[in-house]
Every structure is written in C-alpha cells, then in structure tokens.
Amino acid sequence: MDKKKLIKKFDKQADKYEKYLQKQQGKMFRSKMFSKASGKTLEVAIGAGLNMPYYPKSIELIGVDFSPEMLKKARKAAEQYGIRAKLQLADVEELDFEENTFDTIVSSGTLCTYQDPLHMLNQFQRWCKPDGQILMIEHGISQFRSITWLQNRLNGLAKRAIGCNMNRDIQRLLKDSDLSIEKMDRIMLGSLYLIHAKPS
Ligand SMILES: C[S@@+](CC[C@H](N)C(=O)[O-])C[C@H]1O[C@@H](n2cnc3c(N)ncnc32)[C@H](O)[C@@H]1O
C-alpha cells in the first residue's frame, strides 16, 4: 500500500490508541516484557506510546513513528509517565542509525505493518549493541488450522481497514533474520508472540 495512505490510516486510529493507553490494554504482557528495557532504548513505530507506563524511568527513549497524530499522543504519554523521550517523525523503514547504538530495541505490533519486515529485523541486528536486547510483542499467523484459515480469509479486509496484516509468519521471519532468538512464547492460540532476541 502507498505509504501516504497508510500514514492517514494510522492518523485516524490515534484517538482509539490513546483510549487503549488509558485502559492500559495488554498491560499483563507489555509490563512483563517492557519493564526489562534498559539504557538507550529505541522503540520503533511507537504509536500512541502504549508501552510508556511499563518502562523503567531510568531509560533514555528514542521513539519513531511516521504518523504525526500517533506521535502527538506518544509525546503526551511520555510526559504523563515521566519517561525521558526523544520522539521522531520518520518512516522507520527508511531510517538508519549507527551500528551498535542501542542497549534495548522494542517493537510491539509493528512487523504486521512494514513493507519489508525482514529488513527491519536485520536493522535491529545492526542497531543493537552486541550485548543488548531486542524485546518484541508481535501478532501473526496461528499454529491452528482453523484460526489460520480465518486469518488468511480476513487479511485483505484488515489491511484495508487498519493497515495491518494478520497472517505474517513471525517465527519464519525471525528464523530468516540475522537475529538470535533467546526465548519465544506463543499465546492466544499461537497468534501472539512474546520474543526475547539478541544480535547473533
Ligand atoms: C499497530 S500500531 C502499534 C503501535 C504501538 N507499537 C503499540 O504497541 O501500540 C502500528 C504503528 O506503526 C506505525 N508504523 C507503521 N509503519 C511504520 C513505518 N514504516 N515507520 C514508522 N512508523 C510506522 C503506525 O503509524 C502505527 O503507529
């Protein structure tokens, strides 16, 4: 999909994401994963800042998103939760940071939207310090045939409605990437992936 259209799609969803933030949607998993962030932390496609409540106050956060409306909400969330954050309006697929820059890279619900998710995973490998960590919560294809069938059927609709693919094979993408997977739990009928990775 044309990126301008995709940005508009996400701009329109910013109020909805702010409500998710207020309700602390996904608190159990977000808190479990992202309270482990430390040091210089990059959050890609940060959206309305739904992970802000769970970050340790000591981190130095760089958040990137290409939706101006999402980024406005993320700025408010950083203030509300006292997180030192530099927020950058950019297409993260076009960005490049210096090699070995970040102690932690965070990604939640982003591999479903990129044009080239494998490229992004390989960028995490480049941008993360050798002793750093990559923490991800991603949704994708289930392990169960009936759910997979539904995900494949609904994928076109989800892409048009919210700019999101439901049927990406996250495990395959990770295996094909340069990253090394330390731990991966699959929950919610195998469609939600909690991933601890590191550079290989
Ligand atoms: C499904 S939302 C997830 C937001 C957030 N990560 C969360 O956990 O709530 C996807 C976000 O990715 C952003 N996004 C998608 N593709 C992007 C890209 N290429 N560069 C920057 N942001 C992108 C969208 O604007 C949106 O805020």
mmCIF file of C-alpha atoms and ligand atoms in Angstrom:
data_model
loop_
_atom_site.group_PDB
_atom_site.id
_atom_site.type_symbol
_atom_site.label_atom_id
_atom_site.label_comp_id
_atom_site.label_asym_id
_atom_site.label_seq_id
_atom_site.Cartn_x
_atom_site.Cartn_y
_atom_site.Cartn_z
ATOM 1 C CA MET A 1 0.000 0.000 0.000
ATOM 2 C CA ASP A 2 1.086 3.549 -0.750
ATOM 3 C CA LYS A 3 2.808 4.946 2.390
ATOM 4 C CA LYS A 4 0.859 8.237 2.368
ATOM 5 C CA LYS A 5 -2.391 6.290 2.529
ATOM 6 C CA LEU A 6 -1.000 4.101 5.300
ATOM 7 C CA ILE A 7 0.015 7.152 7.364
ATOM 8 C CA LYS A 8 -3.512 8.581 7.009
ATOM 9 C CA LYS A 9 -4.941 5.241 8.115
ATOM 10 C CA PHE A 10 -2.849 5.305 11.281
ATOM 11 C CA ASP A 11 -3.504 9.022 11.896
ATOM 12 C CA LYS A 12 -7.204 8.184 12.003
ATOM 13 C CA GLN A 13 -6.596 5.476 14.618
ATOM 14 C CA ALA A 14 -4.659 7.711 17.045
ATOM 15 C CA ASP A 15 -7.671 8.507 19.287
ATOM 16 C CA LYS A 16 -8.508 4.807 19.516
ATOM 17 C CA TYR A 17 -4.918 4.006 20.556
ATOM 18 C CA GLU A 18 -4.999 6.761 23.167
ATOM 19 C CA LYS A 19 -8.045 5.057 24.669
ATOM 20 C CA TYR A 20 -6.130 1.756 24.703
ATOM 21 C CA LEU A 21 -3.386 3.587 26.598
ATOM 22 C CA GLN A 22 -5.852 4.916 29.163
ATOM 23 C CA LYS A 23 -7.299 1.436 29.630
ATOM 24 C CA GLN A 24 -3.743 0.028 29.739
ATOM 25 C CA GLN A 25 -4.683 -2.539 27.131
ATOM 26 C CA GLY A 26 -2.318 -5.506 27.077
ATOM 27 C CA LYS A 27 -0.942 -4.489 30.478
ATOM 28 C CA MET A 28 -0.008 -8.020 31.538
ATOM 29 C CA PHE A 29 2.216 -8.735 28.525
ATOM 30 C CA ARG A 30 3.512 -5.223 27.935
ATOM 31 C CA SER A 31 4.524 -4.899 31.569
ATOM 32 C CA LYS A 32 6.196 -8.335 31.645
ATOM 33 C CA MET A 33 8.245 -7.601 28.514
ATOM 34 C CA PHE A 34 8.997 -3.906 28.522
ATOM 35 C CA SER A 35 9.809 -3.384 32.184
ATOM 36 C CA LYS A 36 13.050 -5.165 31.105
ATOM 37 C CA ALA A 37 14.108 -2.235 28.903
ATOM 38 C CA SER A 38 17.324 -0.595 29.993
ATOM 39 C CA GLY A 39 19.730 2.096 28.864
ATOM 40 C CA LYS A 40 19.438 3.717 25.482
ATOM 41 C CA THR A 41 16.200 2.302 24.113
ATOM 42 C CA LEU A 42 14.726 2.523 20.627
ATOM 43 C CA GLU A 43 11.019 1.899 20.195
ATOM 44 C CA VAL A 44 10.120 1.512 16.531
ATOM 45 C CA ALA A 45 6.646 2.513 15.338
ATOM 46 C CA ILE A 46 5.792 3.663 18.853
ATOM 47 C CA GLY A 47 2.194 4.605 18.064
ATOM 48 C CA ALA A 48 0.412 6.436 20.906
ATOM 49 C CA GLY A 49 3.010 5.256 23.439
ATOM 50 C CA LEU A 50 1.169 2.286 24.905
ATOM 51 C CA ASN A 51 4.382 0.926 26.419
ATOM 52 C CA MET A 52 5.228 4.115 28.357
ATOM 53 C CA PRO A 53 3.543 3.010 31.623
ATOM 54 C CA TYR A 54 5.840 -0.031 31.843
ATOM 55 C CA TYR A 55 9.251 1.433 31.066
ATOM 56 C CA PRO A 56 11.705 1.977 33.921
ATOM 57 C CA LYS A 57 12.064 5.735 34.453
ATOM 58 C CA SER A 58 15.834 5.394 34.022
ATOM 59 C CA ILE A 59 15.771 4.626 30.284
ATOM 60 C CA GLU A 60 16.636 7.117 27.586
ATOM 61 C CA LEU A 61 13.977 6.535 24.938
ATOM 62 C CA ILE A 62 14.038 7.262 21.230
ATOM 63 C CA GLY A 63 10.625 6.640 19.690
ATOM 64 C CA VAL A 64 9.910 6.697 15.970
ATOM 65 C CA ASP A 65 6.614 6.736 14.124
ATOM 66 C CA PHE A 66 5.530 8.057 10.735
ATOM 67 C CA SER A 67 2.050 9.117 11.918
ATOM 68 C CA PRO A 68 2.026 12.698 13.256
ATOM 69 C CA GLU A 69 -1.222 12.068 15.162
ATOM 70 C CA MET A 70 0.157 8.968 16.892
ATOM 71 C CA LEU A 71 3.344 10.806 17.780
ATOM 72 C CA LYS A 72 1.376 13.657 19.435
ATOM 73 C CA LYS A 73 -0.257 11.092 21.720
ATOM 74 C CA ALA A 74 3.093 9.425 22.425
ATOM 75 C CA ARG A 75 4.531 12.803 23.452
ATOM 76 C CA LYS A 76 1.679 13.286 25.941
ATOM 77 C CA ALA A 77 2.179 9.747 27.265
ATOM 78 C CA ALA A 78 5.925 10.308 27.802
ATOM 79 C CA GLU A 79 5.128 13.410 29.872
ATOM 80 C CA GLN A 80 2.378 11.650 31.795
ATOM 81 C CA TYR A 81 4.614 8.704 32.725
ATOM 82 C CA GLY A 82 7.812 10.695 33.252
ATOM 83 C CA ILE A 83 9.841 8.995 30.518
ATOM 84 C CA ARG A 84 12.787 10.919 29.021
ATOM 85 C CA ALA A 85 11.959 10.559 25.350
ATOM 86 C CA LYS A 86 13.041 11.950 22.009
ATOM 87 C CA LEU A 87 10.255 11.308 19.542
ATOM 88 C CA GLN A 88 10.990 11.361 15.870
ATOM 89 C CA LEU A 89 8.566 11.613 12.965
ATOM 90 C CA ALA A 90 10.033 9.276 10.356
ATOM 91 C CA ASP A 91 9.493 6.200 8.263
ATOM 92 C CA VAL A 92 11.492 3.668 10.241
ATOM 93 C CA GLU A 93 11.970 1.539 7.113
ATOM 94 C CA GLU A 94 13.901 4.434 5.580
ATOM 95 C CA LEU A 95 15.906 5.301 8.702
ATOM 96 C CA ASP A 96 19.382 4.265 9.561
ATOM 97 C CA PHE A 97 21.099 4.555 12.924
ATOM 98 C CA GLU A 98 24.774 3.958 13.594
ATOM 99 C CA GLU A 99 25.693 0.341 14.159
ATOM 100 C CA ASN A 100 25.700 -0.808 17.838
ATOM 101 C CA THR A 101 23.749 2.205 19.123
ATOM 102 C CA PHE A 102 21.041 0.774 21.398
ATOM 103 C CA ASP A 103 21.003 -1.254 24.618
ATOM 104 C CA THR A 104 17.372 -2.200 24.013
ATOM 105 C CA ILE A 105 15.137 -2.237 20.939
ATOM 106 C CA VAL A 106 11.391 -2.536 21.475
ATOM 107 C CA SER A 107 8.776 -3.460 18.905
ATOM 108 C CA SER A 108 5.107 -4.164 19.560
ATOM 109 C CA GLY A 109 2.573 -4.734 16.825
ATOM 110 C CA THR A 110 4.841 -3.424 14.093
ATOM 111 C CA LEU A 111 6.000 -6.403 11.995
ATOM 112 C CA CYS A 112 2.423 -6.652 10.712
ATOM 113 C CA THR A 113 2.613 -3.265 9.016
ATOM 114 C CA TYR A 114 6.028 -2.953 7.359
ATOM 115 C CA GLN A 115 6.536 -3.419 3.654
ATOM 116 C CA ASP A 116 9.677 -5.416 4.404
ATOM 117 C CA PRO A 117 9.596 -6.866 7.942
ATOM 118 C CA LEU A 118 12.730 -8.962 7.373
ATOM 119 C CA HIS A 119 14.726 -5.845 6.542
ATOM 120 C CA MET A 120 13.546 -4.310 9.827
ATOM 121 C CA LEU A 121 14.618 -7.359 11.862
ATOM 122 C CA ASN A 122 18.038 -7.189 10.227
ATOM 123 C CA GLN A 123 18.231 -3.484 11.043
ATOM 124 C CA PHE A 124 17.592 -4.386 14.710
ATOM 125 C CA GLN A 125 20.613 -6.677 14.468
ATOM 126 C CA ARG A 126 22.726 -3.763 13.172
ATOM 127 C CA TRP A 127 21.430 -1.097 15.545
ATOM 128 C CA CYS A 128 21.557 -3.121 18.763
ATOM 129 C CA LYS A 129 24.766 -3.265 20.791
ATOM 130 C CA PRO A 130 26.353 -6.769 20.818
ATOM 131 C CA ASP A 131 25.342 -7.247 24.477
ATOM 132 C CA GLY A 132 21.957 -5.538 24.007
ATOM 133 C CA GLN A 133 18.447 -6.991 23.846
ATOM 134 C CA ILE A 134 15.521 -6.902 21.442
ATOM 135 C CA LEU A 135 12.092 -7.219 23.069
ATOM 136 C CA MET A 136 9.052 -7.787 20.916
ATOM 137 C CA ILE A 137 5.342 -8.496 21.187
ATOM 138 C CA GLU A 138 4.039 -9.300 17.726
ATOM 139 C CA HIS A 139 0.921 -10.870 16.321
ATOM 140 C CA GLY A 140 0.859 -13.158 13.321
ATOM 141 C CA ILE A 141 -0.197 -16.487 11.918
ATOM 142 C CA SER A 142 -1.521 -19.021 14.415
ATOM 143 C CA GLN A 143 -0.435 -22.656 14.803
ATOM 144 C CA PHE A 144 -4.035 -23.840 14.492
ATOM 145 C CA ARG A 145 -5.511 -24.579 11.087
ATOM 146 C CA SER A 146 -8.972 -23.192 11.748
ATOM 147 C CA ILE A 147 -7.541 -19.896 13.045
ATOM 148 C CA THR A 148 -5.026 -19.723 10.181
ATOM 149 C CA TRP A 149 -7.864 -20.185 7.703
ATOM 150 C CA LEU A 150 -9.731 -17.265 9.279
ATOM 151 C CA GLN A 151 -6.623 -15.089 9.391
ATOM 152 C CA ASN A 152 -5.962 -15.726 5.690
ATOM 153 C CA ARG A 153 -9.575 -15.002 4.817
ATOM 154 C CA LEU A 154 -9.666 -11.737 6.792
ATOM 155 C CA ASN A 155 -6.214 -10.477 5.858
ATOM 156 C CA GLY A 156 -7.269 -8.319 2.915
ATOM 157 C CA LEU A 157 -10.009 -6.703 4.978
ATOM 158 C CA ALA A 158 -7.668 -5.972 7.911
ATOM 159 C CA LYS A 159 -5.089 -4.448 5.574
ATOM 160 C CA ARG A 160 -7.641 -2.125 4.046
ATOM 161 C CA ALA A 161 -9.337 -1.235 7.335
ATOM 162 C CA ILE A 162 -6.381 -0.800 9.722
ATOM 163 C CA GLY A 163 -3.224 -1.200 7.635
ATOM 164 C CA CYS A 164 -2.290 -4.427 9.353
ATOM 165 C CA ASN A 165 -1.520 -7.968 8.116
ATOM 166 C CA MET A 166 -2.976 -10.741 10.256
ATOM 167 C CA ASN A 167 -1.175 -13.680 8.707
ATOM 168 C CA ARG A 168 2.542 -12.936 8.763
ATOM 169 C CA ASP A 169 4.650 -15.895 9.838
ATOM 170 C CA ILE A 170 6.610 -14.221 12.619
ATOM 171 C CA GLN A 171 8.524 -17.373 13.566
ATOM 172 C CA ARG A 172 9.670 -17.854 9.953
ATOM 173 C CA LEU A 173 10.676 -14.192 9.674
ATOM 174 C CA LEU A 174 12.743 -14.468 12.845
ATOM 175 C CA LYS A 175 14.424 -17.659 11.616
ATOM 176 C CA ASP A 176 15.246 -15.980 8.296
ATOM 177 C CA SER A 177 16.657 -12.905 10.025
ATOM 178 C CA ASP A 178 20.167 -12.363 11.374
ATOM 179 C CA LEU A 179 18.868 -12.192 14.966
ATOM 180 C CA SER A 180 19.367 -14.858 17.561
ATOM 181 C CA ILE A 181 16.190 -15.873 19.419
ATOM 182 C CA GLU A 182 16.675 -16.376 23.150
ATOM 183 C CA LYS A 183 13.069 -17.129 24.026
ATOM 184 C CA MET A 184 9.757 -17.092 22.219
ATOM 185 C CA ASP A 185 6.381 -17.798 23.804
ATOM 186 C CA ARG A 186 3.271 -18.138 21.668
ATOM 187 C CA ILE A 187 -0.049 -17.397 23.330
ATOM 188 C CA MET A 188 -3.632 -16.638 22.276
ATOM 189 C CA LEU A 189 -3.940 -19.715 20.054
ATOM 190 C CA GLY A 190 -0.399 -19.197 18.874
ATOM 191 C CA SER A 191 -1.156 -15.841 17.274
ATOM 192 C CA LEU A 192 0.628 -13.583 19.788
ATOM 193 C CA TYR A 193 4.387 -13.907 20.043
ATOM 194 C CA LEU A 194 6.448 -12.725 23.024
ATOM 195 C CA ILE A 195 10.034 -12.595 21.832
ATOM 196 C CA HIS A 196 13.399 -12.044 23.506
ATOM 197 C CA ALA A 197 16.104 -11.768 20.879
ATOM 198 C CA LYS A 198 19.675 -10.555 20.671
ATOM 199 C CA PRO A 199 22.192 -9.829 17.955
ATOM 200 C CA SER A 200 23.892 -13.002 16.705
HETATM 201 C C1 LIG B 1 -0.495 -1.442 15.159
HETATM 202 S S1 LIG B 1 0.178 0.125 15.587
HETATM 203 C C2 LIG B 1 1.164 -0.307 17.003
HETATM 204 C C3 LIG B 1 1.578 0.896 17.799
HETATM 205 C C4 LIG B 1 2.452 0.597 19.040
HETATM 206 N N1 LIG B 1 3.686 -0.033 18.681
HETATM 207 C C5 LIG B 1 1.705 -0.206 20.075
HETATM 208 O O1 LIG B 1 2.210 -1.212 20.558
HETATM 209 O O2 LIG B 1 0.600 0.205 20.433
HETATM 210 C C6 LIG B 1 1.367 0.308 14.304
HETATM 211 C C7 LIG B 1 2.140 1.633 14.365
HETATM 212 O O3 LIG B 1 3.199 1.541 13.431
HETATM 213 C C8 LIG B 1 3.364 2.788 12.793
HETATM 214 N N2 LIG B 1 4.107 2.492 11.554
HETATM 215 C C9 LIG B 1 3.778 1.558 10.623
HETATM 216 N N3 LIG B 1 4.706 1.519 9.662
HETATM 217 C C10 LIG B 1 5.652 2.444 10.001
HETATM 218 C C11 LIG B 1 6.858 2.869 9.400
HETATM 219 N N4 LIG B 1 7.285 2.337 8.250
HETATM 220 N N5 LIG B 1 7.583 3.834 10.007
HETATM 221 C C12 LIG B 1 7.157 4.395 11.175
HETATM 222 N N6 LIG B 1 6.006 4.034 11.794
HETATM 223 C C13 LIG B 1 5.273 3.059 11.208
HETATM 224 C C14 LIG B 1 1.950 3.300 12.644
HETATM 225 O O4 LIG B 1 1.886 4.680 12.440
HETATM 226 C C15 LIG B 1 1.346 2.863 13.989
HETATM 227 O O5 LIG B 1 1.525 3.861 14.956
#
